[in-house]
């Protein structure tokens, strides 16, 4: 998941000096576009301005697309228009300045550059450093002839840019780049030098000049490009939408409604265009036109949105697959979104290849997410996404865009924006912003966005506002799981941002510190500038199971860090760093970093020691692979699983001696015919029977292991079985759909199941545990998944792995569903909580910018598991689980949540006594010493109408009161006074109150005496009951009591206007009364609530 963080950087392009334009077409090479380059400079609001030279535009022959009357088009040279004399158009120059709002944005496939357009300009930008490489300002003649710019297209290889105009023209430009030429030289203000910085990034300076001070990704400098006019294509039928693909330009026309494919270069027969009318497509509505088109190259799939609100999944048909005798067909499609009313009409679309999803944005702002199962039209609705604000507050959807890894959806609206995780958990957004402050500070990125695109592999998102000439680059922090699916990354929360890491370090701290939201619990780590200067962005990061080490891999190479020492290690030799790229992930084994890499045409698994320098000479071991690794994952104490693109899982043992560490191959499993697309596998685990795990031969693990695959969003279990002839086969079970991540507790780091080192800060829950107990932990073999709505838990996956279960194809037991209102990042099993974060937008009137930050959130999962066991009539399992957590400081609160939740439900549903769960819950709670306190706390937080249901299964309140008195729990007994007054006559409850008041006086519980006196005043405003009670316990004259005791909490109070203990006779709003609950005392977890009652 992704979260916005910090303050966005802002960029804008402006003309430098007088703007002179010409629409001359002199000489025989003049064309009808008449384009001239203007001199441009960047106004970087966050950084120092940088000079810029505009790119040169070379003009070639203009071409037109002529209609032949049947909808098809041919491309032929157009007659050259007559030359027009040169003149300065000051009015036009002013118009260009006044209409400089950016209306279109496109990013190259590699992300190294992007382009923007206004109604009259095309600007090419470099991503890092952010600078303008070239710009074209169209002349007045060009605008009058072809119309203003409407939208921008970019061929995936960034070689051709296409500008669509309002008059139905496509103006194309070609871009050439010289990798060795540079057009900028960085200059710094007086008094600033890079001496200190150069010491830390000195190695990087060997690749360029020693005068510059590059930032992340800026080591290559600003490249020189040549932007040349190519041709103009006229489409007489009008342009509805267009797509720029690798081989062709796809244009949807209006009259007639058709789709035309224009090849960038003619084919072998000299043909360059082909057209198919929508009326001849049997799978589409005959009277509709295309209003939106998107294409995804990895899936080889397009999505068309028509003006009748329907959406289609479309594939381009190759000529080789078509029947020569049949009518020529260019496309095949299937309708998957059919609106039932106008508000559900589709207007925008996006494709997520990583999770095989197609997303549709509708008129009313609802987002429909569909799962594409195959190319035969099996596309089903997965889930819907809705805003918490109305359509009038959000406006229409302007764009949808998935992050490069598919984990985050960014949706832009006319009046704001919002992010969701891949399966629907809301993330950050701008709808909570204060509109008045936003307008005052002119922060267009909060008030609504027109378009946006991801940069830096998802570390940043580029936004353009509504009616704005600025570019906003917002930094995004993402979970390390998004870049490297590792059990350690799930167990220990780590966030990766643009140039830093944030590691949560509250795991081994005391209970109440762990669940606090203190910012000090985050350990911020700056990634070395010497590494990022040439290897930005960070693509993969992994933390060690013990949290001591972190490794990060960027564009090439890697670096690692020690949390304890605070020191990074990078390659001293830049050639070694550039030699390989991490593909397949990384993991830690103790202090050994294991990385799957691709070095040229070699595929290897390398082992680096944290104690040695990063150098090829000091590699501990290199294991060659026959194919690239899809992923690597540790399993158990010393096993390593490597899944390759050959569709084979290799099982290695990490063999460590005093002098060497190496990988030893134990076996392999082929999944040919089972897993169809290896690139779609996101995670892998396996489960070994206990006998094999503790006593078996590792070489036989592959024969008995049950394998878990996470393919797209589907978690699949493959169980081995033996046929009669002795061959092995795998039975497949789909455990869950829409899985964002899962955690198999058997593979989690040891801190989740055993106490940490004694040198760490003490915790009552830690000190009460033991290794033997944790080895038999109730949740040791549990499976946890997050599906975008909440966490689902299977307490023991071994139930489905027994021989009887395999023989009868037994499914997993029902899961426990736990809804959460934030994104959970890790499961702290020993603390009984989920840990996650949620973003916060901070706006202040004393500063002129807004900032995003995130806060720590926690959620107790114990009440949900207790309830599940009790509902299954398995109280022994609930008690066994409670045994592991009874030392938690907030354990009584967990029991209180359990009672409160069940009571609220049964008050509303009124089940019969035979089916009610409340009696089982009360019986379970009665086994704990905090039982009486929990009941009191629950009554204080529920309405009086719920008490009848609760006490229908409890002893009479008098008995509970007497039990509390016998145990000396006077404050708890005081809590039952309100219940006694509600259920009994005033006289009987008054007698018990006097007894309690007397006992409190004897034991010096003056605060309790004060509360009881306030309660009596609330019962009888005349004060007679209070005076009578004080007389009976010999407390009528407080001054005499002070003299006898030598002072008391009543000391210093005067008697004027007061009675008894010197307490005002008037009833306070927060006092104890039959209509308001008593204030909570300090027993039974009555302090601050750390978890909201669900």
PDB file of N, CA, C and O in Angstrom, residues 584 587 594 596 603-605 623-635 638-654 663-672 678 681 684-686 688 698-703 705 707 709 730:
ATOM      1  N   UNK A 584      14.222 -10.853  -8.471  1.00  0.00           N
ATOM      2  CA  UNK A 584      13.802 -12.023  -7.715  1.00  0.00           C
ATOM      3  C   UNK A 584      13.795 -11.788  -6.226  1.00  0.00           C
ATOM      4  O   UNK A 584      13.338 -12.639  -5.470  1.00  0.00           O
ATOM      5  N   UNK A 587      16.734 -11.548   0.807  1.00  0.00           N
ATOM      6  CA  UNK A 587      16.344 -11.936   2.168  1.00  0.00           C
ATOM      7  C   UNK A 587      17.610 -12.039   3.012  1.00  0.00           C
ATOM      8  O   UNK A 587      18.727 -12.080   2.486  1.00  0.00           O
ATOM      9  N   UNK A 594      21.156 -12.558   1.160  1.00  0.00           N
ATOM     10  CA  UNK A 594      20.987 -13.446   0.010  1.00  0.00           C
ATOM     11  C   UNK A 594      20.205 -12.674  -1.047  1.00  0.00           C
ATOM     12  O   UNK A 594      19.101 -12.190  -0.774  1.00  0.00           O
ATOM     13  N   UNK A 596      18.965 -12.537  -5.268  1.00  0.00           N
ATOM     14  CA  UNK A 596      18.842 -13.127  -6.598  1.00  0.00           C
ATOM     15  C   UNK A 596      19.128 -12.030  -7.611  1.00  0.00           C
ATOM     16  O   UNK A 596      18.443 -11.000  -7.622  1.00  0.00           O
ATOM     17  N   UNK A 603      22.352 -15.775 -14.387  1.00  0.00           N
ATOM     18  CA  UNK A 603      21.350 -15.668 -13.325  1.00  0.00           C
ATOM     19  C   UNK A 603      21.922 -16.360 -12.095  1.00  0.00           C
ATOM     20  O   UNK A 603      22.247 -17.555 -12.155  1.00  0.00           O
ATOM     21  N   UNK A 604      22.042 -15.603 -11.020  1.00  0.00           N
ATOM     22  CA  UNK A 604      22.768 -16.096  -9.858  1.00  0.00           C
ATOM     23  C   UNK A 604      22.044 -15.746  -8.561  1.00  0.00           C
ATOM     24  O   UNK A 604      21.220 -14.823  -8.521  1.00  0.00           O
ATOM     25  N   UNK A 605      22.394 -16.483  -7.517  1.00  0.00           N
ATOM     26  CA  UNK A 605      22.029 -16.146  -6.145  1.00  0.00           C
ATOM     27  C   UNK A 605      23.336 -15.901  -5.403  1.00  0.00           C
ATOM     28  O   UNK A 605      24.177 -16.798  -5.306  1.00  0.00           O
ATOM     29  N   UNK A 623      25.591 -19.024  -6.371  1.00  0.00           N
ATOM     30  CA  UNK A 623      24.860 -20.185  -6.869  1.00  0.00           C
ATOM     31  C   UNK A 623      24.260 -19.822  -8.226  1.00  0.00           C
ATOM     32  O   UNK A 623      23.456 -18.885  -8.338  1.00  0.00           O
ATOM     33  N   UNK A 624      24.644 -20.538  -9.263  1.00  0.00           N
ATOM     34  CA  UNK A 624      24.147 -20.264 -10.602  1.00  0.00           C
ATOM     35  C   UNK A 624      22.779 -20.899 -10.808  1.00  0.00           C
ATOM     36  O   UNK A 624      22.517 -22.014 -10.341  1.00  0.00           O
ATOM     37  N   UNK A 625      21.924 -20.175 -11.524  1.00  0.00           N
ATOM     38  CA  UNK A 625      20.595 -20.667 -11.872  1.00  0.00           C
ATOM     39  C   UNK A 625      20.484 -20.776 -13.377  1.00  0.00           C
ATOM     40  O   UNK A 625      21.129 -20.024 -14.120  1.00  0.00           O
ATOM     41  N   UNK A 626      19.646 -21.685 -13.821  1.00  0.00           N
ATOM     42  CA  UNK A 626      19.464 -21.879 -15.266  1.00  0.00           C
ATOM     43  C   UNK A 626      18.443 -20.916 -15.852  1.00  0.00           C
ATOM     44  O   UNK A 626      18.314 -20.829 -17.075  1.00  0.00           O
ATOM     45  N   UNK A 627      17.705 -20.212 -15.010  1.00  0.00           N
ATOM     46  CA  UNK A 627      16.675 -19.279 -15.473  1.00  0.00           C
ATOM     47  C   UNK A 627      16.558 -18.163 -14.446  1.00  0.00           C
ATOM     48  O   UNK A 627      16.971 -18.319 -13.287  1.00  0.00           O
ATOM     49  N   UNK A 628      16.003 -17.024 -14.835  1.00  0.00           N
ATOM     50  CA  UNK A 628      15.848 -15.934 -13.865  1.00  0.00           C
ATOM     51  C   UNK A 628      14.950 -16.345 -12.703  1.00  0.00           C
ATOM     52  O   UNK A 628      13.990 -17.095 -12.864  1.00  0.00           O
ATOM     53  N   UNK A 629      15.258 -15.828 -11.526  1.00  0.00           N
ATOM     54  CA  UNK A 629      14.450 -16.104 -10.342  1.00  0.00           C
ATOM     55  C   UNK A 629      13.236 -15.193 -10.331  1.00  0.00           C
ATOM     56  O   UNK A 629      13.347 -13.993 -10.569  1.00  0.00           O
ATOM     57  N   UNK A 630      12.072 -15.778 -10.059  1.00  0.00           N
ATOM     58  CA  UNK A 630      10.860 -14.984  -9.854  1.00  0.00           C
ATOM     59  C   UNK A 630      10.851 -14.427  -8.440  1.00  0.00           C
ATOM     60  O   UNK A 630      10.563 -13.249  -8.215  1.00  0.00           O
ATOM     61  N   UNK A 631      11.209 -15.265  -7.475  1.00  0.00           N
ATOM     62  CA  UNK A 631      11.261 -14.832  -6.083  1.00  0.00           C
ATOM     63  C   UNK A 631      12.100 -15.814  -5.285  1.00  0.00           C
ATOM     64  O   UNK A 631      12.288 -16.975  -5.681  1.00  0.00           O
ATOM     65  N   UNK A 632      12.626 -15.340  -4.167  1.00  0.00           N
ATOM     66  CA  UNK A 632      13.296 -16.194  -3.189  1.00  0.00           C
ATOM     67  C   UNK A 632      12.642 -15.933  -1.839  1.00  0.00           C
ATOM     68  O   UNK A 632      12.222 -14.816  -1.544  1.00  0.00           O
ATOM     69  N   UNK A 633      12.537 -16.976  -1.041  1.00  0.00           N
ATOM     70  CA  UNK A 633      11.897 -16.818   0.260  1.00  0.00           C
ATOM     71  C   UNK A 633      12.509 -17.792   1.255  1.00  0.00           C
ATOM     72  O   UNK A 633      12.743 -18.963   0.923  1.00  0.00           O
ATOM     73  N   UNK A 634      12.824 -17.345   2.466  1.00  0.00           N
ATOM     74  CA  UNK A 634      13.317 -18.276   3.484  1.00  0.00           C
ATOM     75  C   UNK A 634      12.159 -19.072   4.067  1.00  0.00           C
ATOM     76  O   UNK A 634      11.008 -18.632   4.072  1.00  0.00           O
ATOM     77  N   UNK A 635      12.466 -20.238   4.578  1.00  0.00           N
ATOM     78  CA  UNK A 635      11.464 -21.092   5.198  1.00  0.00           C
ATOM     79  C   UNK A 635      12.119 -21.854   6.337  1.00  0.00           C
ATOM     80  O   UNK A 635      13.192 -22.464   6.155  1.00  0.00           O
ATOM     81  N   UNK A 638      16.625 -22.819   8.293  1.00  0.00           N
ATOM     82  CA  UNK A 638      17.767 -22.718   7.384  1.00  0.00           C
ATOM     83  C   UNK A 638      17.427 -23.081   5.945  1.00  0.00           C
ATOM     84  O   UNK A 638      18.322 -23.330   5.143  1.00  0.00           O
ATOM     85  N   UNK A 639      16.158 -23.127   5.587  1.00  0.00           N
ATOM     86  CA  UNK A 639      15.768 -23.478   4.225  1.00  0.00           C
ATOM     87  C   UNK A 639      15.570 -22.221   3.388  1.00  0.00           C
ATOM     88  O   UNK A 639      15.158 -21.170   3.891  1.00  0.00           O
ATOM     89  N   UNK A 640      15.853 -22.351   2.099  1.00  0.00           N
ATOM     90  CA  UNK A 640      15.650 -21.267   1.142  1.00  0.00           C
ATOM     91  C   UNK A 640      14.945 -21.840  -0.073  1.00  0.00           C
ATOM     92  O   UNK A 640      15.393 -22.829  -0.656  1.00  0.00           O
ATOM     93  N   UNK A 641      13.821 -21.218  -0.450  1.00  0.00           N
ATOM     94  CA  UNK A 641      13.063 -21.630  -1.620  1.00  0.00           C
ATOM     95  C   UNK A 641      13.291 -20.614  -2.731  1.00  0.00           C
ATOM     96  O   UNK A 641      13.169 -19.408  -2.507  1.00  0.00           O
ATOM     97  N   UNK A 642      13.620 -21.101  -3.923  1.00  0.00           N
ATOM     98  CA  UNK A 642      13.848 -20.241  -5.078  1.00  0.00           C
ATOM     99  C   UNK A 642      12.923 -20.700  -6.191  1.00  0.00           C
ATOM    100  O   UNK A 642      12.993 -21.849  -6.644  1.00  0.00           O
ATOM    101  N   UNK A 643      12.061 -19.802  -6.620  1.00  0.00           N
ATOM    102  CA  UNK A 643      11.118 -20.101  -7.709  1.00  0.00           C
ATOM    103  C   UNK A 643      11.581 -19.362  -8.954  1.00  0.00           C
ATOM    104  O   UNK A 643      11.793 -18.149  -8.923  1.00  0.00           O
ATOM    105  N   UNK A 644      11.766 -20.096 -10.055  1.00  0.00           N
ATOM    106  CA  UNK A 644      12.325 -19.520 -11.271  1.00  0.00           C
ATOM    107  C   UNK A 644      11.282 -19.487 -12.385  1.00  0.00           C
ATOM    108  O   UNK A 644      10.202 -20.075 -12.278  1.00  0.00           O
ATOM    109  N   UNK A 645      11.631 -18.800 -13.458  1.00  0.00           N
ATOM    110  CA  UNK A 645      10.744 -18.702 -14.608  1.00  0.00           C
ATOM    111  C   UNK A 645      10.634 -20.024 -15.373  1.00  0.00           C
ATOM    112  O   UNK A 645       9.851 -20.113 -16.316  1.00  0.00           O
ATOM    113  N   UNK A 646      11.377 -21.021 -14.980  1.00  0.00           N
ATOM    114  CA  UNK A 646      11.194 -22.369 -15.530  1.00  0.00           C
ATOM    115  C   UNK A 646      10.010 -23.078 -14.891  1.00  0.00           C
ATOM    116  O   UNK A 646       9.723 -24.221 -15.224  1.00  0.00           O
ATOM    117  N   UNK A 647       9.351 -22.423 -13.963  1.00  0.00           N
ATOM    118  CA  UNK A 647       8.227 -22.998 -13.224  1.00  0.00           C
ATOM    119  C   UNK A 647       8.685 -24.134 -12.318  1.00  0.00           C
ATOM    120  O   UNK A 647       8.010 -25.156 -12.168  1.00  0.00           O
ATOM    121  N   UNK A 648       9.817 -23.920 -11.697  1.00  0.00           N
ATOM    122  CA  UNK A 648      10.413 -24.917 -10.805  1.00  0.00           C
ATOM    123  C   UNK A 648      10.760 -24.237  -9.487  1.00  0.00           C
ATOM    124  O   UNK A 648      11.280 -23.114  -9.469  1.00  0.00           O
ATOM    125  N   UNK A 649      10.456 -24.938  -8.382  1.00  0.00           N
ATOM    126  CA  UNK A 649      10.850 -24.483  -7.052  1.00  0.00           C
ATOM    127  C   UNK A 649      12.061 -25.301  -6.621  1.00  0.00           C
ATOM    128  O   UNK A 649      12.003 -26.536  -6.574  1.00  0.00           O
ATOM    129  N   UNK A 650      13.147 -24.603  -6.307  1.00  0.00           N
ATOM    130  CA  UNK A 650      14.364 -25.253  -5.831  1.00  0.00           C
ATOM    131  C   UNK A 650      14.459 -25.081  -4.316  1.00  0.00           C
ATOM    132  O   UNK A 650      14.253 -23.981  -3.791  1.00  0.00           O
ATOM    133  N   UNK A 651      14.769 -26.168  -3.633  1.00  0.00           N
ATOM    134  CA  UNK A 651      14.908 -26.145  -2.178  1.00  0.00           C
ATOM    135  C   UNK A 651      16.384 -26.233  -1.818  1.00  0.00           C
ATOM    136  O   UNK A 651      17.067 -27.218  -2.157  1.00  0.00           O
ATOM    137  N   UNK A 652      16.883 -25.198  -1.143  1.00  0.00           N
ATOM    138  CA  UNK A 652      18.278 -25.156  -0.697  1.00  0.00           C
ATOM    139  C   UNK A 652      18.318 -25.122   0.821  1.00  0.00           C
ATOM    140  O   UNK A 652      17.389 -24.644   1.479  1.00  0.00           O
ATOM    141  N   UNK A 653      19.420 -25.625   1.354  1.00  0.00           N
ATOM    142  CA  UNK A 653      19.738 -25.478   2.765  1.00  0.00           C
ATOM    143  C   UNK A 653      20.939 -24.547   2.875  1.00  0.00           C
ATOM    144  O   UNK A 653      21.917 -24.691   2.132  1.00  0.00           O
ATOM    145  N   UNK A 654      20.840 -23.583   3.776  1.00  0.00           N
ATOM    146  CA  UNK A 654      21.973 -22.688   4.028  1.00  0.00           C
ATOM    147  C   UNK A 654      22.916 -23.413   4.980  1.00  0.00           C
ATOM    148  O   UNK A 654      22.603 -23.610   6.161  1.00  0.00           O
ATOM    149  N   UNK A 663      25.089 -22.516  -0.225  1.00  0.00           N
ATOM    150  CA  UNK A 663      23.775 -23.090  -0.470  1.00  0.00           C
ATOM    151  C   UNK A 663      23.947 -24.512  -0.983  1.00  0.00           C
ATOM    152  O   UNK A 663      24.741 -24.761  -1.902  1.00  0.00           O
ATOM    153  N   UNK A 664      23.203 -25.410  -0.403  1.00  0.00           N
ATOM    154  CA  UNK A 664      23.248 -26.814  -0.795  1.00  0.00           C
ATOM    155  C   UNK A 664      21.874 -27.205  -1.325  1.00  0.00           C
ATOM    156  O   UNK A 664      20.875 -27.092  -0.601  1.00  0.00           O
ATOM    157  N   UNK A 665      21.816 -27.658  -2.568  1.00  0.00           N
ATOM    158  CA  UNK A 665      20.545 -28.033  -3.193  1.00  0.00           C
ATOM    159  C   UNK A 665      20.039 -29.340  -2.610  1.00  0.00           C
ATOM    160  O   UNK A 665      20.728 -30.356  -2.626  1.00  0.00           O
ATOM    161  N   UNK A 666      18.793 -29.320  -2.118  1.00  0.00           N
ATOM    162  CA  UNK A 666      18.180 -30.490  -1.519  1.00  0.00           C
ATOM    163  C   UNK A 666      17.166 -31.165  -2.445  1.00  0.00           C
ATOM    164  O   UNK A 666      16.930 -32.370  -2.333  1.00  0.00           O
ATOM    165  N   UNK A 667      16.561 -30.427  -3.329  1.00  0.00           N
ATOM    166  CA  UNK A 667      15.550 -31.006  -4.205  1.00  0.00           C
ATOM    167  C   UNK A 667      14.839 -29.919  -4.983  1.00  0.00           C
ATOM    168  O   UNK A 667      15.090 -28.715  -4.818  1.00  0.00           O
ATOM    169  N   UNK A 668      13.934 -30.333  -5.845  1.00  0.00           N
ATOM    170  CA  UNK A 668      13.183 -29.380  -6.652  1.00  0.00           C
ATOM    171  C   UNK A 668      11.814 -29.954  -7.002  1.00  0.00           C
ATOM    172  O   UNK A 668      11.616 -31.170  -7.005  1.00  0.00           O
ATOM    173  N   UNK A 669      10.876 -29.041  -7.263  1.00  0.00           N
ATOM    174  CA  UNK A 669       9.514 -29.423  -7.631  1.00  0.00           C
ATOM    175  C   UNK A 669       9.134 -28.639  -8.885  1.00  0.00           C
ATOM    176  O   UNK A 669       9.279 -27.416  -8.922  1.00  0.00           O
ATOM    177  N   UNK A 670       8.649 -29.336  -9.901  1.00  0.00           N
ATOM    178  CA  UNK A 670       8.167 -28.692 -11.109  1.00  0.00           C
ATOM    179  C   UNK A 670       6.651 -28.533 -11.062  1.00  0.00           C
ATOM    180  O   UNK A 670       5.931 -29.444 -10.647  1.00  0.00           O
ATOM    181  N   UNK A 671       6.179 -27.369 -11.472  1.00  0.00           N
ATOM    182  CA  UNK A 671       4.745 -27.096 -11.462  1.00  0.00           C
ATOM    183  C   UNK A 671       4.230 -26.811 -12.871  1.00  0.00           C
ATOM    184  O   UNK A 671       3.358 -25.974 -13.072  1.00  0.00           O
ATOM    185  N   UNK A 672       4.781 -27.520 -13.845  1.00  0.00           N
ATOM    186  CA  UNK A 672       4.336 -27.366 -15.221  1.00  0.00           C
ATOM    187  C   UNK A 672       2.901 -27.877 -15.344  1.00  0.00           C
ATOM    188  O   UNK A 672       2.559 -28.960 -14.867  1.00  0.00           O
ATOM    189  N   UNK A 678       4.344 -17.811 -14.729  1.00  0.00           N
ATOM    190  CA  UNK A 678       5.246 -17.680 -13.584  1.00  0.00           C
ATOM    191  C   UNK A 678       5.389 -16.237 -13.129  1.00  0.00           C
ATOM    192  O   UNK A 678       5.579 -15.973 -11.940  1.00  0.00           O
ATOM    193  N   UNK A 681       3.150 -14.993 -10.211  1.00  0.00           N
ATOM    194  CA  UNK A 681       3.313 -15.518  -8.848  1.00  0.00           C
ATOM    195  C   UNK A 681       3.981 -14.439  -7.999  1.00  0.00           C
ATOM    196  O   UNK A 681       5.070 -13.971  -8.298  1.00  0.00           O
ATOM    197  N   UNK A 684       5.430 -17.248  -2.253  1.00  0.00           N
ATOM    198  CA  UNK A 684       5.519 -18.705  -2.167  1.00  0.00           C
ATOM    199  C   UNK A 684       5.896 -19.082  -0.742  1.00  0.00           C
ATOM    200  O   UNK A 684       6.735 -18.450  -0.117  1.00  0.00           O
ATOM    201  N   UNK A 685       5.245 -20.122  -0.224  1.00  0.00           N
ATOM    202  CA  UNK A 685       5.595 -20.695   1.081  1.00  0.00           C
ATOM    203  C   UNK A 685       5.334 -22.195   1.001  1.00  0.00           C
ATOM    204  O   UNK A 685       4.658 -22.670   0.094  1.00  0.00           O
ATOM    205  N   UNK A 686       5.862 -22.919   1.957  1.00  0.00           N
ATOM    206  CA  UNK A 686       5.449 -24.312   2.061  1.00  0.00           C
ATOM    207  C   UNK A 686       5.310 -24.722   3.519  1.00  0.00           C
ATOM    208  O   UNK A 686       5.843 -24.082   4.416  1.00  0.00           O
ATOM    209  N   UNK A 688       5.539 -28.014   6.071  1.00  0.00           N
ATOM    210  CA  UNK A 688       6.025 -29.380   6.263  1.00  0.00           C
ATOM    211  C   UNK A 688       5.330 -30.012   7.454  1.00  0.00           C
ATOM    212  O   UNK A 688       5.055 -29.333   8.459  1.00  0.00           O
ATOM    213  N   UNK A 698      16.110 -33.537   5.160  1.00  0.00           N
ATOM    214  CA  UNK A 698      15.763 -32.365   4.330  1.00  0.00           C
ATOM    215  C   UNK A 698      15.621 -32.681   2.849  1.00  0.00           C
ATOM    216  O   UNK A 698      14.877 -31.998   2.145  1.00  0.00           O
ATOM    217  N   UNK A 699      16.316 -33.718   2.378  1.00  0.00           N
ATOM    218  CA  UNK A 699      16.211 -34.054   0.961  1.00  0.00           C
ATOM    219  C   UNK A 699      14.837 -34.595   0.593  1.00  0.00           C
ATOM    220  O   UNK A 699      14.484 -34.649  -0.589  1.00  0.00           O
ATOM    221  N   UNK A 700      14.043 -34.991   1.599  1.00  0.00           N
ATOM    222  CA  UNK A 700      12.705 -35.506   1.348  1.00  0.00           C
ATOM    223  C   UNK A 700      11.619 -34.453   1.569  1.00  0.00           C
ATOM    224  O   UNK A 700      10.431 -34.756   1.445  1.00  0.00           O
ATOM    225  N   UNK A 701      12.033 -33.216   1.867  1.00  0.00           N
ATOM    226  CA  UNK A 701      11.035 -32.166   2.103  1.00  0.00           C
ATOM    227  C   UNK A 701      10.160 -31.936   0.888  1.00  0.00           C
ATOM    228  O   UNK A 701       8.948 -31.711   1.006  1.00  0.00           O
ATOM    229  N   UNK A 702      10.739 -31.957  -0.300  1.00  0.00           N
ATOM    230  CA  UNK A 702       9.977 -31.650  -1.513  1.00  0.00           C
ATOM    231  C   UNK A 702       8.884 -32.687  -1.762  1.00  0.00           C
ATOM    232  O   UNK A 702       7.898 -32.391  -2.454  1.00  0.00           O
ATOM    233  N   UNK A 703       9.034 -33.882  -1.218  1.00  0.00           N
ATOM    234  CA  UNK A 703       8.051 -34.931  -1.471  1.00  0.00           C
ATOM    235  C   UNK A 703       6.820 -34.799  -0.589  1.00  0.00           C
ATOM    236  O   UNK A 703       5.745 -35.303  -0.953  1.00  0.00           O
ATOM    237  N   UNK A 705       5.985 -31.689   1.166  1.00  0.00           N
ATOM    238  CA  UNK A 705       5.639 -30.298   1.454  1.00  0.00           C
ATOM    239  C   UNK A 705       4.332 -29.899   0.777  1.00  0.00           C
ATOM    240  O   UNK A 705       4.092 -30.236  -0.388  1.00  0.00           O
ATOM    241  N   UNK A 707       2.483 -26.732  -0.688  1.00  0.00           N
ATOM    242  CA  UNK A 707       2.984 -25.467  -1.210  1.00  0.00           C
ATOM    243  C   UNK A 707       1.844 -24.455  -1.289  1.00  0.00           C
ATOM    244  O   UNK A 707       0.735 -24.781  -1.735  1.00  0.00           O
ATOM    245  N   UNK A 709       0.895 -20.876  -3.044  1.00  0.00           N
ATOM    246  CA  UNK A 709       1.217 -19.910  -4.084  1.00  0.00           C
ATOM    247  C   UNK A 709       0.251 -18.737  -3.978  1.00  0.00           C
ATOM    248  O   UNK A 709      -0.956 -18.931  -3.797  1.00  0.00           O
ATOM    249  N   UNK A 730      -0.500 -33.258  -7.340  1.00  0.00           N
ATOM    250  CA  UNK A 730      -0.865 -32.191  -6.420  1.00  0.00           C
ATOM    251  C   UNK A 730      -2.345 -31.875  -6.557  1.00  0.00           C
ATOM    252  O   UNK A 730      -2.854 -31.692  -7.665  1.00  0.00           O
TER     253      UNK A 730
END
